[in-house]
Tab-separated table of C-alpha atoms in Angstrom:
chain	number	residue	atom	x	y	z
A	1	MET	CA	12.141	-28.405	-13.690
A	2	LYS	CA	13.626	-27.948	-10.157
A	3	TYR	CA	10.901	-25.397	-7.772
A	4	SER	CA	11.643	-22.095	-7.223
A	5	CYS	CA	9.408	-19.296	-5.438
A	6	LEU	CA	10.441	-15.417	-5.190
A	7	HIS	CA	6.599	-13.923	-4.946
A	8	THR	CA	5.590	-15.274	-1.473
A	9	HIS	CA	3.166	-13.481	0.761
A	10	THR	CA	3.019	-14.088	5.330
A	11	GLU	CA	0.611	-12.992	7.398
A	12	PHE	CA	2.875	-9.722	6.896
A	13	CYS	CA	1.379	-8.429	5.043
A	14	ASP	CA	-1.571	-9.879	2.915
A	15	GLY	CA	-0.754	-13.726	3.176
A	16	ASN	CA	-2.199	-16.208	5.206
A	17	GLY	CA	0.704	-18.658	7.277
A	18	THR	CA	4.294	-17.745	8.568
A	19	VAL	CA	7.915	-17.421	7.369
A	20	GLU	CA	7.960	-21.023	8.456
A	21	ASP	CA	4.826	-23.084	7.358
A	22	PHE	CA	6.403	-21.616	4.130
A	23	CYS	CA	9.551	-22.396	4.122
A	24	GLN	CA	8.203	-25.818	5.529
A	25	ASN	CA	5.851	-26.340	3.270
A	26	ALA	CA	8.384	-25.760	0.700
A	27	PHE	CA	11.075	-28.033	1.869
A	28	GLU	CA	8.641	-30.817	1.801
A	29	LYS	CA	7.543	-29.830	-2.249
A	30	GLY	CA	11.292	-30.648	-3.006
A	31	PHE	CA	11.737	-27.027	-3.549
A	32	VAL	CA	15.353	-26.105	-4.523
A	33	SER	CA	14.827	-21.948	-2.491
A	34	LEU	CA	12.516	-19.913	-1.731
A	35	GLY	CA	11.801	-16.356	-1.200
A	36	PHE	CA	9.767	-13.640	1.241
A	37	SER	CA	8.184	-10.154	-1.065
A	38	ALA	CA	6.250	-9.453	1.678
A	39	HIS	CA	4.444	-5.770	0.026
A	40	ALA	CA	6.420	-3.345	1.705
A	41	PRO	CA	4.890	-0.664	3.001
A	42	LEU	CA	3.574	2.583	0.907
A	43	PRO	CA	5.290	6.047	0.960
A	44	LYS	CA	3.277	8.027	3.996
A	45	ASP	CA	3.383	11.877	1.977
A	46	ILE	CA	1.570	9.719	-1.304
A	47	GLY	CA	-2.210	10.626	0.962
A	48	THR	CA	-3.313	6.681	0.203
A	49	THR	CA	-3.556	3.988	3.250
A	50	SER	CA	-4.270	0.298	2.192
A	51	ASP	CA	-4.037	-2.779	4.935
A	52	TRP	CA	-2.494	-5.388	2.240
A	53	HIS	CA	0.836	-4.216	2.645
A	54	LEU	CA	3.323	-4.266	5.240
A	55	ASN	CA	3.555	-1.798	8.108
A	56	ALA	CA	6.418	0.211	8.247
A	57	ASP	CA	5.919	-0.407	11.940
A	58	ASP	CA	6.955	-4.319	11.290
A	59	VAL	CA	9.691	-3.734	8.970
A	60	ASN	CA	12.198	-4.700	10.722
A	61	ILE	CA	10.666	-8.193	12.543
A	62	TYR	CA	10.432	-9.097	8.657
A	63	ILE	CA	13.689	-9.470	7.584
A	64	ASP	CA	14.571	-10.418	11.577
A	65	ALA	CA	11.789	-13.492	10.186
A	66	VAL	CA	13.700	-14.094	7.247
A	67	ASN	CA	17.252	-13.867	7.867
A	68	ASN	CA	16.080	-16.250	10.695
A	69	ALA	CA	14.800	-18.563	8.463
A	70	LYS	CA	18.131	-18.220	5.971
A	71	GLU	CA	19.707	-20.113	8.567
A	72	LYS	CA	16.971	-22.552	10.390
A	73	TRP	CA	16.879	-23.759	6.711
A	74	ARG	CA	20.534	-23.725	6.017
A	75	GLY	CA	22.184	-26.624	4.436
A	76	LYS	CA	18.008	-28.170	3.274
A	77	LEU	CA	16.269	-25.375	1.872
A	78	ASP	CA	17.759	-21.262	0.172
A	79	VAL	CA	16.012	-18.114	1.896
A	80	TYR	CA	16.119	-15.267	0.707
A	81	LEU	CA	15.065	-12.117	1.416
A	82	GLY	CA	12.659	-9.566	-0.314
A	83	LEU	CA	10.371	-6.712	-1.005
A	84	GLU	CA	7.633	-6.073	-3.801
A	85	VAL	CA	7.973	-2.776	-4.193
A	86	ASP	CA	5.303	-0.898	-5.844
A	87	PHE	CA	6.007	2.367	-8.520
A	88	ILE	CA	3.638	5.613	-8.268
A	89	ARG	CA	4.119	7.803	-10.835
A	90	GLY	CA	6.263	10.598	-9.632
A	91	CYS	CA	5.674	9.813	-6.055
A	92	ALA	CA	7.975	6.574	-5.249
A	93	GLY	CA	9.259	3.381	-6.837
A	94	PRO	CA	11.743	0.525	-5.448
A	95	SER	CA	14.559	2.623	-7.174
A	96	ASP	CA	14.384	4.556	-3.750
A	97	ASN	CA	17.110	4.770	-1.978
A	98	CYS	CA	14.449	3.320	1.147
A	99	TRP	CA	14.536	-0.070	-0.043
A	100	GLN	CA	18.225	0.139	-1.346
A	101	LYS	CA	19.627	0.705	2.046
A	102	LEU	CA	17.871	-2.994	3.448
A	103	GLY	CA	20.331	-4.680	1.803
A	104	LEU	CA	17.798	-7.005	0.620
A	105	ASP	CA	18.319	-9.757	-2.081
A	106	TYR	CA	16.652	-9.113	-4.228
A	107	ILE	CA	13.126	-7.215	-4.792
A	108	ILE	CA	10.029	-7.277	-7.694
A	109	GLY	CA	8.736	-3.513	-8.489
A	110	SER	CA	5.189	-4.425	-9.406
A	111	VAL	CA	2.308	-1.056	-10.130
A	112	HIS	CA	-0.791	-1.788	-8.499
A	113	ARG	CA	-2.151	1.647	-8.605
A	114	VAL	CA	-2.313	4.370	-11.974
A	115	PRO	CA	-3.221	7.341	-11.344
A	116	PRO	CA	-5.618	8.683	-12.901
A	117	LEU	CA	-6.598	10.608	-16.566
A	118	ASP	CA	-4.180	12.684	-16.633
A	119	LYS	CA	-4.435	15.474	-19.388
A	120	LYS	CA	-2.171	18.401	-18.333
A	121	ASN	CA	0.448	15.730	-16.986
A	122	ASP	CA	0.108	17.774	-13.989
A	123	TRP	CA	-0.588	14.529	-11.125
A	124	ALA	CA	2.866	14.342	-9.404
A	125	LYS	CA	2.906	18.096	-9.400
A	126	ASN	CA	-0.518	18.174	-8.146
A	127	PRO	CA	-1.040	17.348	-3.823
A	128	GLU	CA	-4.601	17.657	-3.723
A	129	ASN	CA	-4.889	14.787	-6.497
A	130	LYS	CA	-1.781	12.549	-4.450
A	131	ASN	CA	-5.380	10.253	-2.516
A	132	LYS	CA	-6.090	9.494	-6.119
A	133	LEU	CA	-4.437	6.452	-6.077
A	134	LEU	CA	-6.224	4.206	-8.365
A	135	CYS	CA	-5.898	0.166	-8.235
A	136	ILE	CA	-6.498	-1.675	-10.965
A	137	ASP	CA	-6.175	-4.995	-8.785
A	138	GLY	CA	-9.924	-4.919	-6.907
A	139	THR	CA	-12.665	-6.090	-7.967
A	140	ARG	CA	-14.445	-6.869	-11.417
A	141	GLU	CA	-16.828	-3.817	-10.274
A	142	ASP	CA	-13.680	-1.459	-9.394
A	143	PHE	CA	-12.819	-1.626	-12.899
A	144	GLU	CA	-15.042	-0.735	-14.647
A	145	LEU	CA	-15.909	1.957	-12.173
A	146	ILE	CA	-12.202	3.441	-12.892
A	147	ILE	CA	-12.695	2.866	-16.124
A	148	ASN	CA	-15.607	5.155	-16.276
A	149	LYS	CA	-15.517	7.248	-13.243
A	150	GLU	CA	-11.765	8.414	-13.024
A	151	PHE	CA	-11.028	7.817	-17.126
A	152	GLU	CA	-14.160	8.967	-18.519
A	153	GLY	CA	-15.032	5.878	-20.607
A	154	ASP	CA	-11.625	5.273	-22.194
A	155	SER	CA	-10.177	1.818	-21.352
A	156	ARG	CA	-7.445	2.597	-23.868
A	157	ALA	CA	-6.563	5.150	-21.492
A	158	LEU	CA	-6.137	2.866	-18.657
A	159	VAL	CA	-4.586	0.024	-20.119
A	160	GLU	CA	-1.776	1.994	-21.774
A	161	ALA	CA	-1.559	4.259	-18.698
A	162	TYR	CA	-0.291	1.752	-16.218
A	163	TYR	CA	1.986	0.060	-19.664
A	164	ASN	CA	3.581	3.854	-19.886
A	165	ASP	CA	3.994	3.756	-16.048
A	166	LEU	CA	5.649	-0.024	-16.514
A	167	SER	CA	8.529	1.414	-18.537
A	168	ALA	CA	9.035	3.901	-16.408
A	169	MET	CA	9.647	1.797	-13.608
A	170	CYS	CA	12.580	-0.291	-15.997
A	171	THR	CA	13.197	2.812	-16.864
A	172	ALA	CA	14.620	3.964	-13.679
A	173	GLY	CA	16.096	0.963	-12.014
A	174	GLY	CA	16.440	-0.543	-8.791
A	175	PHE	CA	14.496	-3.553	-9.028
A	176	ASP	CA	15.499	-6.656	-9.873
A	177	ILE	CA	11.991	-9.174	-11.119
A	178	LEU	CA	9.029	-7.384	-12.847
A	179	GLY	CA	6.051	-8.555	-11.275
A	180	HIS	CA	3.358	-9.936	-13.006
A	181	ALA	CA	3.331	-8.097	-16.381
A	182	ASP	CA	-0.222	-7.887	-17.182
A	183	LEU	CA	-1.496	-7.249	-15.011
A	184	ILE	CA	-4.590	-4.990	-16.334
A	185	VAL	CA	-6.641	-8.265	-18.294
A	186	LYS	CA	-7.163	-8.873	-14.928
A	187	ASN	CA	-10.805	-8.169	-14.646
A	188	ASN	CA	-11.112	-8.274	-18.552
A	189	LYS	CA	-12.304	-11.234	-19.801
A	190	ASN	CA	-13.791	-12.225	-23.283
A	191	ASP	CA	-11.726	-8.508	-23.567
A	192	ILE	CA	-15.422	-6.873	-22.049
A	193	PHE	CA	-13.350	-3.783	-21.857
A	194	PHE	CA	-10.412	-3.362	-23.798
A	195	SER	CA	-9.280	-6.070	-26.513
A	196	THR	CA	-5.545	-7.888	-25.761
A	197	GLN	CA	-5.580	-8.706	-29.402
A	198	SER	CA	-5.509	-4.669	-30.441
A	199	GLY	CA	-2.707	-3.330	-32.986
A	200	TRP	CA	-2.389	0.228	-30.160
A	201	TYR	CA	-2.931	-2.902	-27.527
A	202	LYS	CA	0.288	-4.820	-28.743
A	203	GLN	CA	2.030	-0.782	-29.003
A	204	CYS	CA	2.329	-0.940	-25.679
A	205	VAL	CA	2.960	-4.868	-24.690
A	206	TYR	CA	6.102	-3.689	-27.968
A	207	LYS	CA	7.428	-0.788	-25.825
A	208	LEU	CA	7.709	-2.533	-22.197
A	209	ALA	CA	9.592	-4.750	-24.032
A	210	ASP	CA	11.930	-3.104	-25.712
A	211	THR	CA	12.223	-1.465	-22.439
A	212	LEU	CA	13.015	-4.582	-21.300
A	213	ALA	CA	15.811	-5.546	-24.258
A	214	GLU	CA	17.629	-2.467	-23.411
A	215	LYS	CA	18.090	-3.079	-19.713
A	216	ASN	CA	18.788	-5.962	-20.206
A	217	ASN	CA	19.334	-6.546	-15.686
A	218	ILE	CA	15.655	-7.274	-15.289
A	219	ILE	CA	14.194	-11.123	-15.265
A	220	VAL	CA	10.168	-11.191	-16.015
A	221	GLU	CA	8.498	-14.322	-13.395
A	222	VAL	CA	5.655	-16.091	-15.476
A	223	ASN	CA	3.289	-15.685	-13.060
A	224	THR	CA	0.539	-18.360	-11.710
A	225	GLY	CA	-1.922	-16.117	-8.368
A	226	GLY	CA	-4.387	-15.050	-11.148
A	227	LEU	CA	-4.724	-18.996	-11.167
A	228	ASN	CA	-3.980	-20.305	-7.248
A	229	ARG	CA	-6.620	-17.165	-6.654
A	230	GLY	CA	-9.529	-18.345	-9.468
A	231	SER	CA	-8.990	-14.953	-10.209
A	232	THR	CA	-7.891	-15.922	-13.960
A	233	THR	CA	-7.920	-18.369	-16.260
A	234	SER	CA	-3.632	-17.602	-17.487
A	235	LEU	CA	-0.899	-16.928	-17.032
A	236	TYR	CA	1.110	-13.088	-15.590
A	237	PRO	CA	1.885	-12.651	-18.406
A	238	SER	CA	0.070	-14.228	-21.419
A	239	ASP	CA	1.066	-15.732	-23.703
A	240	ASP	CA	1.138	-13.880	-27.009
A	241	ILE	CA	3.195	-11.437	-24.347
A	242	LEU	CA	5.138	-14.971	-23.390
A	243	LYS	CA	5.956	-14.679	-27.836
A	244	ILE	CA	6.605	-11.308	-27.527
A	245	PHE	CA	9.611	-11.850	-24.588
A	246	MET	CA	10.875	-14.653	-26.107
A	247	LEU	CA	11.650	-13.509	-29.541
A	248	LYS	CA	13.707	-10.092	-27.921
A	249	ASN	CA	15.361	-12.500	-25.711
A	250	ILE	CA	13.848	-11.558	-22.459
A	251	PRO	CA	15.118	-14.206	-19.319
A	252	VAL	CA	12.376	-15.281	-17.259
A	253	THR	CA	10.840	-16.413	-13.924
A	254	ILE	CA	8.566	-18.927	-12.516
A	255	ASN	CA	6.702	-17.158	-9.385
A	256	ALA	CA	3.064	-18.835	-8.060
A	257	ASP	CA	2.501	-15.216	-5.894
A	258	ALA	CA	1.747	-17.507	-2.734
A	259	HIS	CA	-0.977	-16.467	-0.231
A	260	SER	CA	-0.772	-19.251	1.335
A	261	VAL	CA	1.180	-22.905	1.059
A	262	GLU	CA	-0.924	-24.207	-0.397
A	263	HIS	CA	-0.218	-21.794	-3.618
A	264	LEU	CA	3.655	-22.684	-4.199
A	265	GLY	CA	4.482	-24.454	-6.527
A	266	GLY	CA	0.379	-23.857	-8.687
A	267	PHE	CA	-0.355	-24.514	-12.275
A	268	TYR	CA	4.138	-24.607	-11.911
A	269	GLU	CA	3.699	-27.184	-15.569
A	270	LYS	CA	1.112	-25.164	-16.457
A	271	ALA	CA	4.124	-22.285	-16.991
A	272	ARG	CA	6.533	-25.091	-18.299
A	273	VAL	CA	4.210	-26.078	-20.735
A	274	SER	CA	3.047	-22.508	-21.350
A	275	LEU	CA	7.108	-21.134	-22.295
A	276	LEU	CA	8.266	-24.335	-24.934
A	277	ALA	CA	5.473	-23.347	-26.726
A	278	SER	CA	6.748	-19.331	-26.657
A	279	GLY	CA	10.468	-21.321	-27.645
A	280	TYR	CA	11.667	-20.789	-24.422
A	281	ARG	CA	13.679	-23.547	-23.463
A	282	GLU	CA	15.123	-22.083	-19.799
A	283	TYR	CA	14.809	-19.896	-17.150
A	284	MET	CA	16.102	-18.041	-14.615
A	285	LEU	CA	16.907	-19.322	-10.625
A	286	PHE	CA	18.145	-17.326	-8.392
A	287	ASN	CA	21.127	-17.806	-6.487
A	288	GLY	CA	21.725	-14.640	-3.903
A	289	LYS	CA	22.135	-10.721	-4.607
A	290	LYS	CA	21.865	-10.364	-8.826
A	291	ASN	CA	23.187	-13.588	-9.040
A	292	TRP	CA	20.593	-16.313	-11.514
A	293	THR	CA	21.272	-19.385	-13.415
A	294	ALA	CA	20.341	-20.760	-16.172
A	295	SER	CA	18.005	-23.844	-15.938
A	296	VAL	CA	16.841	-26.384	-18.189
A	297	LEU	CA	12.318	-26.276	-19.175
């Protein structure tokens, strides 16, 4: 299996290490390609700040750093320029022109934040609500607080909001890779808050799979980041979801969601075994804008 990673975070956002550090390490590990995907700056008008996104003032510096690496490593390692862009219902997403006009090689579309319980379906219409985005990628304590305080104890409503936003992002398009498709399970060890085997949860997954199948141009990443950082004991997405995606013929790639050079290639063998067990025989390797090649697992 050829090694590649398109989901990589350096010191430009919440990672450790420079662009050069990652390139050198990937080369030493025999990678065929490496893509950089800093967390894109959040729009200023949504009222939510973050210390783990690329600073808006540093976007051009980041682009220059990656483009310089492309030239330096040409012929030894294929280097690609990307961003991981957040979808925020009714406000922002990968399809926004501000990202499309940057000339990126690819975009990873992800959902890290959801609005609070929205019984009246008016969240995006009310500016006062825009500082209430809830990050589902935090600690277990924060996740439990979101369920109990913002979703009135209804974990199912939170999960459905997350998957609805994933499907809405896929429908809107503007990105190439779906990031960590079931990130919502990060703090749900042993199904403590909701059952991933329940009928309603599987319906959420099937709805997402149907949307992906209809779009037919989005690659799903098998993300080893939770394993790399010790925050999960399984891949994103889970083996159960991979089997559903396989039934829908949804293409996949393998990414480390690397936040340090040590993460590059981490748990790739586990990802390969899981994909084979789910029925996959090939995964996709990126060759440049909109250009993918199937490779044998």
